[in-house]
């Protein structure tokens, strides 16, 4: 829900807006800077070195360097589009009564009684090791919009999981 919104005109996706926390947007910009200022010159250098080795028609090293440069340029273009369409989430405007992006949700598995705590984030910021799950994941989608005391029924490949919402906070 919060991760991406699409504007459709004549059934074509015209632009995608992605929402980020300040940290997430900073990391995205840092990665783009790394690609442009360090990786791009390395790719150009690799092409120049391969070109110096002689006949380009039979130079596999040159072909590989050109292909790697093309892939790098595609990645840079995609990241530039992400940054251009990125929107910073204003945490002060978020409703604290229900689970939304940037909510930290404490849940209890109704089957085994196990309690877990997750922070709902944009897909690009998800990191299960730190307890950050994407709002586009099955659990993330199932928790969105729920309030304390409600039961979230989440369909997973093994069946349906039921989680009770114990607590919603902003951290």
mmCIF file with all atom_site columns, C-alpha atoms in Angstrom:
data_model
loop_
_atom_site.group_PDB
_atom_site.id
_atom_site.type_symbol
_atom_site.label_atom_id
_atom_site.label_alt_id
_atom_site.label_comp_id
_atom_site.label_asym_id
_atom_site.label_entity_id
_atom_site.label_seq_id
_atom_site.pdbx_PDB_ins_code
_atom_site.Cartn_x
_atom_site.Cartn_y
_atom_site.Cartn_z
_atom_site.occupancy
_atom_site.B_iso_or_equiv
_atom_site.pdbx_formal_charge
_atom_site.auth_seq_id
_atom_site.auth_comp_id
_atom_site.auth_asym_id
_atom_site.auth_atom_id
_atom_site.pdbx_PDB_model_num
ATOM 1   C CA . UNK A 1 1   ? 0.000  0.000   0.000   1.00 0.00 ? 1   UNK A CA 1
ATOM 2   C CA . UNK A 1 2   ? 2.611  2.577   1.010   1.00 0.00 ? 2   UNK A CA 1
ATOM 3   C CA . UNK A 1 3   ? 5.459  1.112   -0.991  1.00 0.00 ? 3   UNK A CA 1
ATOM 4   C CA . UNK A 1 4   ? 4.363  2.032   -4.513  1.00 0.00 ? 4   UNK A CA 1
ATOM 5   C CA . UNK A 1 5   ? 1.598  3.934   -6.200  1.00 0.00 ? 5   UNK A CA 1
ATOM 6   C CA . UNK A 1 6   ? 1.054  3.832   -9.938  1.00 0.00 ? 6   UNK A CA 1
ATOM 7   C CA . UNK A 1 7   ? -0.450 6.410   -12.261 1.00 0.00 ? 7   UNK A CA 1
ATOM 8   C CA . UNK A 1 8   ? -2.135 4.651   -15.160 1.00 0.00 ? 8   UNK A CA 1
ATOM 9   C CA . UNK A 1 9   ? -2.820 6.477   -18.412 1.00 0.00 ? 9   UNK A CA 1
ATOM 10  C CA . UNK A 1 10  ? -4.107 4.357   -21.297 1.00 0.00 ? 10  UNK A CA 1
ATOM 11  C CA . UNK A 1 11  ? -3.210 1.218   -19.297 1.00 0.00 ? 11  UNK A CA 1
ATOM 12  C CA . UNK A 1 12  ? 0.478  2.164   -19.185 1.00 0.00 ? 12  UNK A CA 1
ATOM 13  C CA . UNK A 1 13  ? 2.405  2.788   -16.003 1.00 0.00 ? 13  UNK A CA 1
ATOM 14  C CA . UNK A 1 14  ? 3.591  6.382   -16.277 1.00 0.00 ? 14  UNK A CA 1
ATOM 15  C CA . UNK A 1 15  ? 5.456  6.791   -12.997 1.00 0.00 ? 15  UNK A CA 1
ATOM 16  C CA . UNK A 1 16  ? 6.061  4.966   -9.795  1.00 0.00 ? 16  UNK A CA 1
ATOM 17  C CA . UNK A 1 17  ? 6.309  6.771   -6.476  1.00 0.00 ? 17  UNK A CA 1
ATOM 18  C CA . UNK A 1 18  ? 8.108  4.914   -3.692  1.00 0.00 ? 18  UNK A CA 1
ATOM 19  C CA . UNK A 1 19  ? 8.054  5.986   -0.063  1.00 0.00 ? 19  UNK A CA 1
ATOM 20  C CA . UNK A 1 20  ? 11.179 5.924   2.076   1.00 0.00 ? 20  UNK A CA 1
ATOM 21  C CA . UNK A 1 21  ? 12.310 6.756   5.561   1.00 0.00 ? 21  UNK A CA 1
ATOM 22  C CA . UNK A 1 22  ? 15.114 9.319   5.830   1.00 0.00 ? 22  UNK A CA 1
ATOM 23  C CA . UNK A 1 23  ? 17.650 6.503   6.401   1.00 0.00 ? 23  UNK A CA 1
ATOM 24  C CA . UNK A 1 24  ? 16.342 4.458   3.476   1.00 0.00 ? 24  UNK A CA 1
ATOM 25  C CA . UNK A 1 25  ? 16.514 7.406   1.078   1.00 0.00 ? 25  UNK A CA 1
ATOM 26  C CA . UNK A 1 26  ? 20.018 8.287   2.299   1.00 0.00 ? 26  UNK A CA 1
ATOM 27  C CA . UNK A 1 27  ? 21.209 4.699   1.647   1.00 0.00 ? 27  UNK A CA 1
ATOM 28  C CA . UNK A 1 28  ? 19.650 4.731   -1.823  1.00 0.00 ? 28  UNK A CA 1
ATOM 29  C CA . UNK A 1 29  ? 21.418 7.997   -2.701  1.00 0.00 ? 29  UNK A CA 1
ATOM 30  C CA . UNK A 1 30  ? 24.734 6.713   -1.296  1.00 0.00 ? 30  UNK A CA 1
ATOM 31  C CA . UNK A 1 31  ? 24.486 3.547   -3.401  1.00 0.00 ? 31  UNK A CA 1
ATOM 32  C CA . UNK A 1 32  ? 23.741 5.613   -6.519  1.00 0.00 ? 32  UNK A CA 1
ATOM 33  C CA . UNK A 1 33  ? 26.723 7.888   -5.787  1.00 0.00 ? 33  UNK A CA 1
ATOM 34  C CA . UNK A 1 34  ? 28.941 4.791   -5.348  1.00 0.00 ? 34  UNK A CA 1
ATOM 35  C CA . UNK A 1 35  ? 27.845 3.414   -8.708  1.00 0.00 ? 35  UNK A CA 1
ATOM 36  C CA . UNK A 1 36  ? 28.389 6.717   -10.524 1.00 0.00 ? 36  UNK A CA 1
ATOM 37  C CA . UNK A 1 37  ? 31.620 7.871   -8.905  1.00 0.00 ? 37  UNK A CA 1
ATOM 38  C CA . UNK A 1 38  ? 33.459 4.569   -8.368  1.00 0.00 ? 38  UNK A CA 1
ATOM 39  C CA . UNK A 1 39  ? 31.924 1.720   -10.392 1.00 0.00 ? 39  UNK A CA 1
ATOM 40  C CA . UNK A 1 40  ? 31.383 3.697   -13.619 1.00 0.00 ? 40  UNK A CA 1
ATOM 41  C CA . UNK A 1 41  ? 35.047 4.802   -13.869 1.00 0.00 ? 41  UNK A CA 1
ATOM 42  C CA . UNK A 1 42  ? 36.150 1.211   -13.119 1.00 0.00 ? 42  UNK A CA 1
ATOM 43  C CA . UNK A 1 43  ? 34.009 -0.052  -16.005 1.00 0.00 ? 43  UNK A CA 1
ATOM 44  C CA . UNK A 1 44  ? 35.459 2.554   -18.379 1.00 0.00 ? 44  UNK A CA 1
ATOM 45  C CA . UNK A 1 45  ? 38.968 1.621   -17.285 1.00 0.00 ? 45  UNK A CA 1
ATOM 46  C CA . UNK A 1 46  ? 38.278 -2.089  -17.915 1.00 0.00 ? 46  UNK A CA 1
ATOM 47  C CA . UNK A 1 47  ? 37.077 -1.273  -21.458 1.00 0.00 ? 47  UNK A CA 1
ATOM 48  C CA . UNK A 1 48  ? 40.155 0.855   -22.136 1.00 0.00 ? 48  UNK A CA 1
ATOM 49  C CA . UNK A 1 49  ? 42.486 -1.902  -20.912 1.00 0.00 ? 49  UNK A CA 1
ATOM 50  C CA . UNK A 1 50  ? 40.717 -4.524  -23.022 1.00 0.00 ? 50  UNK A CA 1
ATOM 51  C CA . UNK A 1 51  ? 40.796 -2.239  -26.077 1.00 0.00 ? 51  UNK A CA 1
ATOM 52  C CA . UNK A 1 52  ? 44.569 -1.884  -25.709 1.00 0.00 ? 52  UNK A CA 1
ATOM 53  C CA . UNK A 1 53  ? 44.961 -5.655  -26.122 1.00 0.00 ? 53  UNK A CA 1
ATOM 54  C CA . UNK A 1 54  ? 44.408 -5.623  -29.855 1.00 0.00 ? 54  UNK A CA 1
ATOM 55  C CA . UNK A 1 55  ? 41.747 -6.752  -32.343 1.00 0.00 ? 55  UNK A CA 1
ATOM 56  C CA . UNK A 1 56  ? 38.307 -5.966  -30.902 1.00 0.00 ? 56  UNK A CA 1
ATOM 57  C CA . UNK A 1 57  ? 36.503 -8.457  -33.155 1.00 0.00 ? 57  UNK A CA 1
ATOM 58  C CA . UNK A 1 58  ? 38.119 -11.391 -31.333 1.00 0.00 ? 58  UNK A CA 1
ATOM 59  C CA . UNK A 1 59  ? 38.574 -9.822  -27.904 1.00 0.00 ? 59  UNK A CA 1
ATOM 60  C CA . UNK A 1 60  ? 36.338 -11.625 -25.400 1.00 0.00 ? 60  UNK A CA 1
ATOM 61  C CA . UNK A 1 61  ? 37.657 -9.458  -22.568 1.00 0.00 ? 61  UNK A CA 1
ATOM 62  C CA . UNK A 1 62  ? 36.488 -6.323  -24.437 1.00 0.00 ? 62  UNK A CA 1
ATOM 63  C CA . UNK A 1 63  ? 33.053 -7.835  -25.077 1.00 0.00 ? 63  UNK A CA 1
ATOM 64  C CA . UNK A 1 64  ? 32.691 -8.794  -21.399 1.00 0.00 ? 64  UNK A CA 1
ATOM 65  C CA . UNK A 1 65  ? 33.753 -5.312  -20.255 1.00 0.00 ? 65  UNK A CA 1
ATOM 66  C CA . UNK A 1 66  ? 31.239 -3.667  -22.635 1.00 0.00 ? 66  UNK A CA 1
ATOM 67  C CA . UNK A 1 67  ? 28.471 -5.971  -21.406 1.00 0.00 ? 67  UNK A CA 1
ATOM 68  C CA . UNK A 1 68  ? 29.338 -5.241  -17.769 1.00 0.00 ? 68  UNK A CA 1
ATOM 69  C CA . UNK A 1 69  ? 29.257 -1.510  -18.530 1.00 0.00 ? 69  UNK A CA 1
ATOM 70  C CA . UNK A 1 70  ? 25.826 -1.859  -20.143 1.00 0.00 ? 70  UNK A CA 1
ATOM 71  C CA . UNK A 1 71  ? 24.453 -3.685  -17.097 1.00 0.00 ? 71  UNK A CA 1
ATOM 72  C CA . UNK A 1 72  ? 25.947 -1.044  -14.795 1.00 0.00 ? 72  UNK A CA 1
ATOM 73  C CA . UNK A 1 73  ? 24.378 1.770   -16.821 1.00 0.00 ? 73  UNK A CA 1
ATOM 74  C CA . UNK A 1 74  ? 20.975 0.047   -16.658 1.00 0.00 ? 74  UNK A CA 1
ATOM 75  C CA . UNK A 1 75  ? 21.300 -0.251  -12.866 1.00 0.00 ? 75  UNK A CA 1
ATOM 76  C CA . UNK A 1 76  ? 22.285 3.429   -12.585 1.00 0.00 ? 76  UNK A CA 1
ATOM 77  C CA . UNK A 1 77  ? 19.322 4.480   -14.727 1.00 0.00 ? 77  UNK A CA 1
ATOM 78  C CA . UNK A 1 78  ? 16.926 2.411   -12.615 1.00 0.00 ? 78  UNK A CA 1
ATOM 79  C CA . UNK A 1 79  ? 18.313 3.852   -9.377  1.00 0.00 ? 79  UNK A CA 1
ATOM 80  C CA . UNK A 1 80  ? 18.161 7.411   -10.762 1.00 0.00 ? 80  UNK A CA 1
ATOM 81  C CA . UNK A 1 81  ? 14.476 6.816   -11.527 1.00 0.00 ? 81  UNK A CA 1
ATOM 82  C CA . UNK A 1 82  ? 13.911 5.487   -7.988  1.00 0.00 ? 82  UNK A CA 1
ATOM 83  C CA . UNK A 1 83  ? 15.565 8.561   -6.461  1.00 0.00 ? 83  UNK A CA 1
ATOM 84  C CA . UNK A 1 84  ? 13.643 10.909  -8.762  1.00 0.00 ? 84  UNK A CA 1
ATOM 85  C CA . UNK A 1 85  ? 10.334 9.325   -7.739  1.00 0.00 ? 85  UNK A CA 1
ATOM 86  C CA . UNK A 1 86  ? 11.203 8.826   -4.069  1.00 0.00 ? 86  UNK A CA 1
ATOM 87  C CA . UNK A 1 87  ? 9.072  10.511  -1.443  1.00 0.00 ? 87  UNK A CA 1
ATOM 88  C CA . UNK A 1 88  ? 10.068 10.942  2.169   1.00 0.00 ? 88  UNK A CA 1
ATOM 89  C CA . UNK A 1 89  ? 7.545  9.657   4.696   1.00 0.00 ? 89  UNK A CA 1
ATOM 90  C CA . UNK A 1 90  ? 6.407  12.321  7.169   1.00 0.00 ? 90  UNK A CA 1
ATOM 91  C CA . UNK A 1 91  ? 6.247  10.215  10.312  1.00 0.00 ? 91  UNK A CA 1
ATOM 92  C CA . UNK A 1 92  ? 4.431  12.939  12.257  1.00 0.00 ? 92  UNK A CA 1
ATOM 93  C CA . UNK A 1 93  ? 1.416  12.594  9.951   1.00 0.00 ? 93  UNK A CA 1
ATOM 94  C CA . UNK A 1 94  ? 1.002  8.830   10.379  1.00 0.00 ? 94  UNK A CA 1
ATOM 95  C CA . UNK A 1 95  ? -2.021 7.458   12.234  1.00 0.00 ? 95  UNK A CA 1
ATOM 96  C CA . UNK A 1 96  ? -0.816 5.675   15.376  1.00 0.00 ? 96  UNK A CA 1
ATOM 97  C CA . UNK A 1 97  ? -4.048 3.777   15.988  1.00 0.00 ? 97  UNK A CA 1
ATOM 98  C CA . UNK A 1 98  ? -3.439 1.205   13.261  1.00 0.00 ? 98  UNK A CA 1
ATOM 99  C CA . UNK A 1 99  ? -0.546 -0.615  11.612  1.00 0.00 ? 99  UNK A CA 1
ATOM 100 C CA . UNK A 1 100 ? 0.941  1.427   8.777   1.00 0.00 ? 100 UNK A CA 1
ATOM 101 C CA . UNK A 1 101 ? 4.344  1.765   7.177   1.00 0.00 ? 101 UNK A CA 1
ATOM 102 C CA . UNK A 1 102 ? 6.908  2.545   9.927   1.00 0.00 ? 102 UNK A CA 1
ATOM 103 C CA . UNK A 1 103 ? 4.704  0.994   12.604  1.00 0.00 ? 103 UNK A CA 1
ATOM 104 C CA . UNK A 1 104 ? 6.375  -1.429  14.965  1.00 0.00 ? 104 UNK A CA 1
ATOM 105 C CA . UNK A 1 105 ? 3.818  -4.164  15.533  1.00 0.00 ? 105 UNK A CA 1
ATOM 106 C CA . UNK A 1 106 ? 3.973  -6.741  18.312  1.00 0.00 ? 106 UNK A CA 1
ATOM 107 C CA . UNK A 1 107 ? 2.012  -9.824  17.314  1.00 0.00 ? 107 UNK A CA 1
ATOM 108 C CA . UNK A 1 108 ? 1.154  -13.167 18.850  1.00 0.00 ? 108 UNK A CA 1
ATOM 109 C CA . UNK A 1 109 ? 0.843  -16.327 16.783  1.00 0.00 ? 109 UNK A CA 1
ATOM 110 C CA . UNK A 1 110 ? -2.539 -17.831 17.706  1.00 0.00 ? 110 UNK A CA 1
ATOM 111 C CA . UNK A 1 111 ? -1.331 -21.364 16.939  1.00 0.00 ? 111 UNK A CA 1
ATOM 112 C CA . UNK A 1 112 ? 1.798  -21.593 19.079  1.00 0.00 ? 112 UNK A CA 1
ATOM 113 C CA . UNK A 1 113 ? 1.539  -18.509 21.320  1.00 0.00 ? 113 UNK A CA 1
ATOM 114 C CA . UNK A 1 114 ? 4.871  -17.148 20.074  1.00 0.00 ? 114 UNK A CA 1
ATOM 115 C CA . UNK A 1 115 ? 5.240  -13.349 20.194  1.00 0.00 ? 115 UNK A CA 1
ATOM 116 C CA . UNK A 1 116 ? 7.160  -11.384 17.555  1.00 0.00 ? 116 UNK A CA 1
ATOM 117 C CA . UNK A 1 117 ? 7.852  -7.746  16.841  1.00 0.00 ? 117 UNK A CA 1
ATOM 118 C CA . UNK A 1 118 ? 8.218  -6.332  13.338  1.00 0.00 ? 118 UNK A CA 1
ATOM 119 C CA . UNK A 1 119 ? 8.628  -2.867  11.881  1.00 0.00 ? 119 UNK A CA 1
ATOM 120 C CA . UNK A 1 120 ? 6.725  -2.398  8.626   1.00 0.00 ? 120 UNK A CA 1
ATOM 121 C CA . UNK A 1 121 ? 8.893  -0.705  6.004   1.00 0.00 ? 121 UNK A CA 1
ATOM 122 C CA . UNK A 1 122 ? 9.097  -0.102  2.262   1.00 0.00 ? 122 UNK A CA 1
ATOM 123 C CA . UNK A 1 123 ? 10.261 -3.109  0.263   1.00 0.00 ? 123 UNK A CA 1
ATOM 124 C CA . UNK A 1 124 ? 13.687 -1.589  -0.371  1.00 0.00 ? 124 UNK A CA 1
ATOM 125 C CA . UNK A 1 125 ? 14.337 -1.229  3.374   1.00 0.00 ? 125 UNK A CA 1
ATOM 126 C CA . UNK A 1 126 ? 13.234 -4.709  4.463   1.00 0.00 ? 126 UNK A CA 1
ATOM 127 C CA . UNK A 1 127 ? 15.762 -6.629  6.579   1.00 0.00 ? 127 UNK A CA 1
ATOM 128 C CA . UNK A 1 128 ? 14.421 -9.616  8.499   1.00 0.00 ? 128 UNK A CA 1
ATOM 129 C CA . UNK A 1 129 ? 17.567 -9.815  10.651  1.00 0.00 ? 129 UNK A CA 1
ATOM 130 C CA . UNK A 1 130 ? 16.719 -6.430  12.169  1.00 0.00 ? 130 UNK A CA 1
ATOM 131 C CA . UNK A 1 131 ? 12.981 -7.116  12.358  1.00 0.00 ? 131 UNK A CA 1
ATOM 132 C CA . UNK A 1 132 ? 12.041 -4.952  9.368   1.00 0.00 ? 132 UNK A CA 1
ATOM 133 C CA . UNK A 1 133 ? 9.519  -6.552  7.020   1.00 0.00 ? 133 UNK A CA 1
ATOM 134 C CA . UNK A 1 134 ? 8.162  -5.179  3.784   1.00 0.00 ? 134 UNK A CA 1
ATOM 135 C CA . UNK A 1 135 ? 4.605  -3.925  3.589   1.00 0.00 ? 135 UNK A CA 1
ATOM 136 C CA . UNK A 1 136 ? 4.396  -5.925  0.347   1.00 0.00 ? 136 UNK A CA 1
ATOM 137 C CA . UNK A 1 137 ? 5.266  -9.244  2.050   1.00 0.00 ? 137 UNK A CA 1
ATOM 138 C CA . UNK A 1 138 ? 2.363  -11.545 2.994   1.00 0.00 ? 138 UNK A CA 1
ATOM 139 C CA . UNK A 1 139 ? 2.714  -10.758 6.718   1.00 0.00 ? 139 UNK A CA 1
ATOM 140 C CA . UNK A 1 140 ? 3.237  -7.050  6.049   1.00 0.00 ? 140 UNK A CA 1
ATOM 141 C CA . UNK A 1 141 ? 0.138  -6.869  3.849   1.00 0.00 ? 141 UNK A CA 1
ATOM 142 C CA . UNK A 1 142 ? -1.876 -8.793  6.423   1.00 0.00 ? 142 UNK A CA 1
ATOM 143 C CA . UNK A 1 143 ? -0.897 -6.415  9.241   1.00 0.00 ? 143 UNK A CA 1
ATOM 144 C CA . UNK A 1 144 ? -1.552 -3.161  7.376   1.00 0.00 ? 144 UNK A CA 1
ATOM 145 C CA . UNK A 1 145 ? -4.575 -1.299  8.676   1.00 0.00 ? 145 UNK A CA 1
ATOM 146 C CA . UNK A 1 146 ? -5.099 -3.586  11.677  1.00 0.00 ? 146 UNK A CA 1
ATOM 147 C CA . UNK A 1 147 ? -5.641 -2.192  15.189  1.00 0.00 ? 147 UNK A CA 1
ATOM 148 C CA . UNK A 1 148 ? -4.625 -3.498  18.613  1.00 0.00 ? 148 UNK A CA 1
ATOM 149 C CA . UNK A 1 149 ? -6.780 -6.489  19.557  1.00 0.00 ? 149 UNK A CA 1
ATOM 150 C CA . UNK A 1 150 ? -7.641 -7.441  15.989  1.00 0.00 ? 150 UNK A CA 1
ATOM 151 C CA . UNK A 1 151 ? -6.703 -10.789 14.458  1.00 0.00 ? 151 UNK A CA 1
ATOM 152 C CA . UNK A 1 152 ? -4.794 -10.732 11.186  1.00 0.00 ? 152 UNK A CA 1
ATOM 153 C CA . UNK A 1 153 ? -5.416 -13.818 9.061   1.00 0.00 ? 153 UNK A CA 1
ATOM 154 C CA . UNK A 1 154 ? -2.529 -14.209 6.656   1.00 0.00 ? 154 UNK A CA 1
ATOM 155 C CA . UNK A 1 155 ? -2.490 -16.712 3.815   1.00 0.00 ? 155 UNK A CA 1
ATOM 156 C CA . UNK A 1 156 ? 0.870  -18.400 3.330   1.00 0.00 ? 156 UNK A CA 1
ATOM 157 C CA . UNK A 1 157 ? 1.795  -21.433 1.198   1.00 0.00 ? 157 UNK A CA 1
ATOM 158 C CA . UNK A 1 158 ? 1.242  -23.763 4.190   1.00 0.00 ? 158 UNK A CA 1
ATOM 159 C CA . UNK A 1 159 ? -2.240 -22.414 4.949   1.00 0.00 ? 159 UNK A CA 1
ATOM 160 C CA . UNK A 1 160 ? -3.492 -19.501 7.014   1.00 0.00 ? 160 UNK A CA 1
ATOM 161 C CA . UNK A 1 161 ? -1.675 -17.974 9.983   1.00 0.00 ? 161 UNK A CA 1
ATOM 162 C CA . UNK A 1 162 ? -3.581 -16.026 12.624  1.00 0.00 ? 162 UNK A CA 1
ATOM 163 C CA . UNK A 1 163 ? -1.822 -13.262 14.515  1.00 0.00 ? 163 UNK A CA 1
ATOM 164 C CA . UNK A 1 164 ? -3.296 -11.149 17.295  1.00 0.00 ? 164 UNK A CA 1
ATOM 165 C CA . UNK A 1 165 ? -2.143 -7.533  17.253  1.00 0.00 ? 165 UNK A CA 1
ATOM 166 C CA . UNK A 1 166 ? -0.815 -6.869  20.771  1.00 0.00 ? 166 UNK A CA 1
ATOM 167 C CA . UNK A 1 167 ? 0.804  -3.461  20.378  1.00 0.00 ? 167 UNK A CA 1
ATOM 168 C CA . UNK A 1 168 ? 1.473  -0.789  17.745  1.00 0.00 ? 168 UNK A CA 1
ATOM 169 C CA . UNK A 1 169 ? 4.191  1.807   18.283  1.00 0.00 ? 169 UNK A CA 1
ATOM 170 C CA . UNK A 1 170 ? 6.417  4.175   16.313  1.00 0.00 ? 170 UNK A CA 1
ATOM 171 C CA . UNK A 1 171 ? 10.112 3.854   17.073  1.00 0.00 ? 171 UNK A CA 1
#
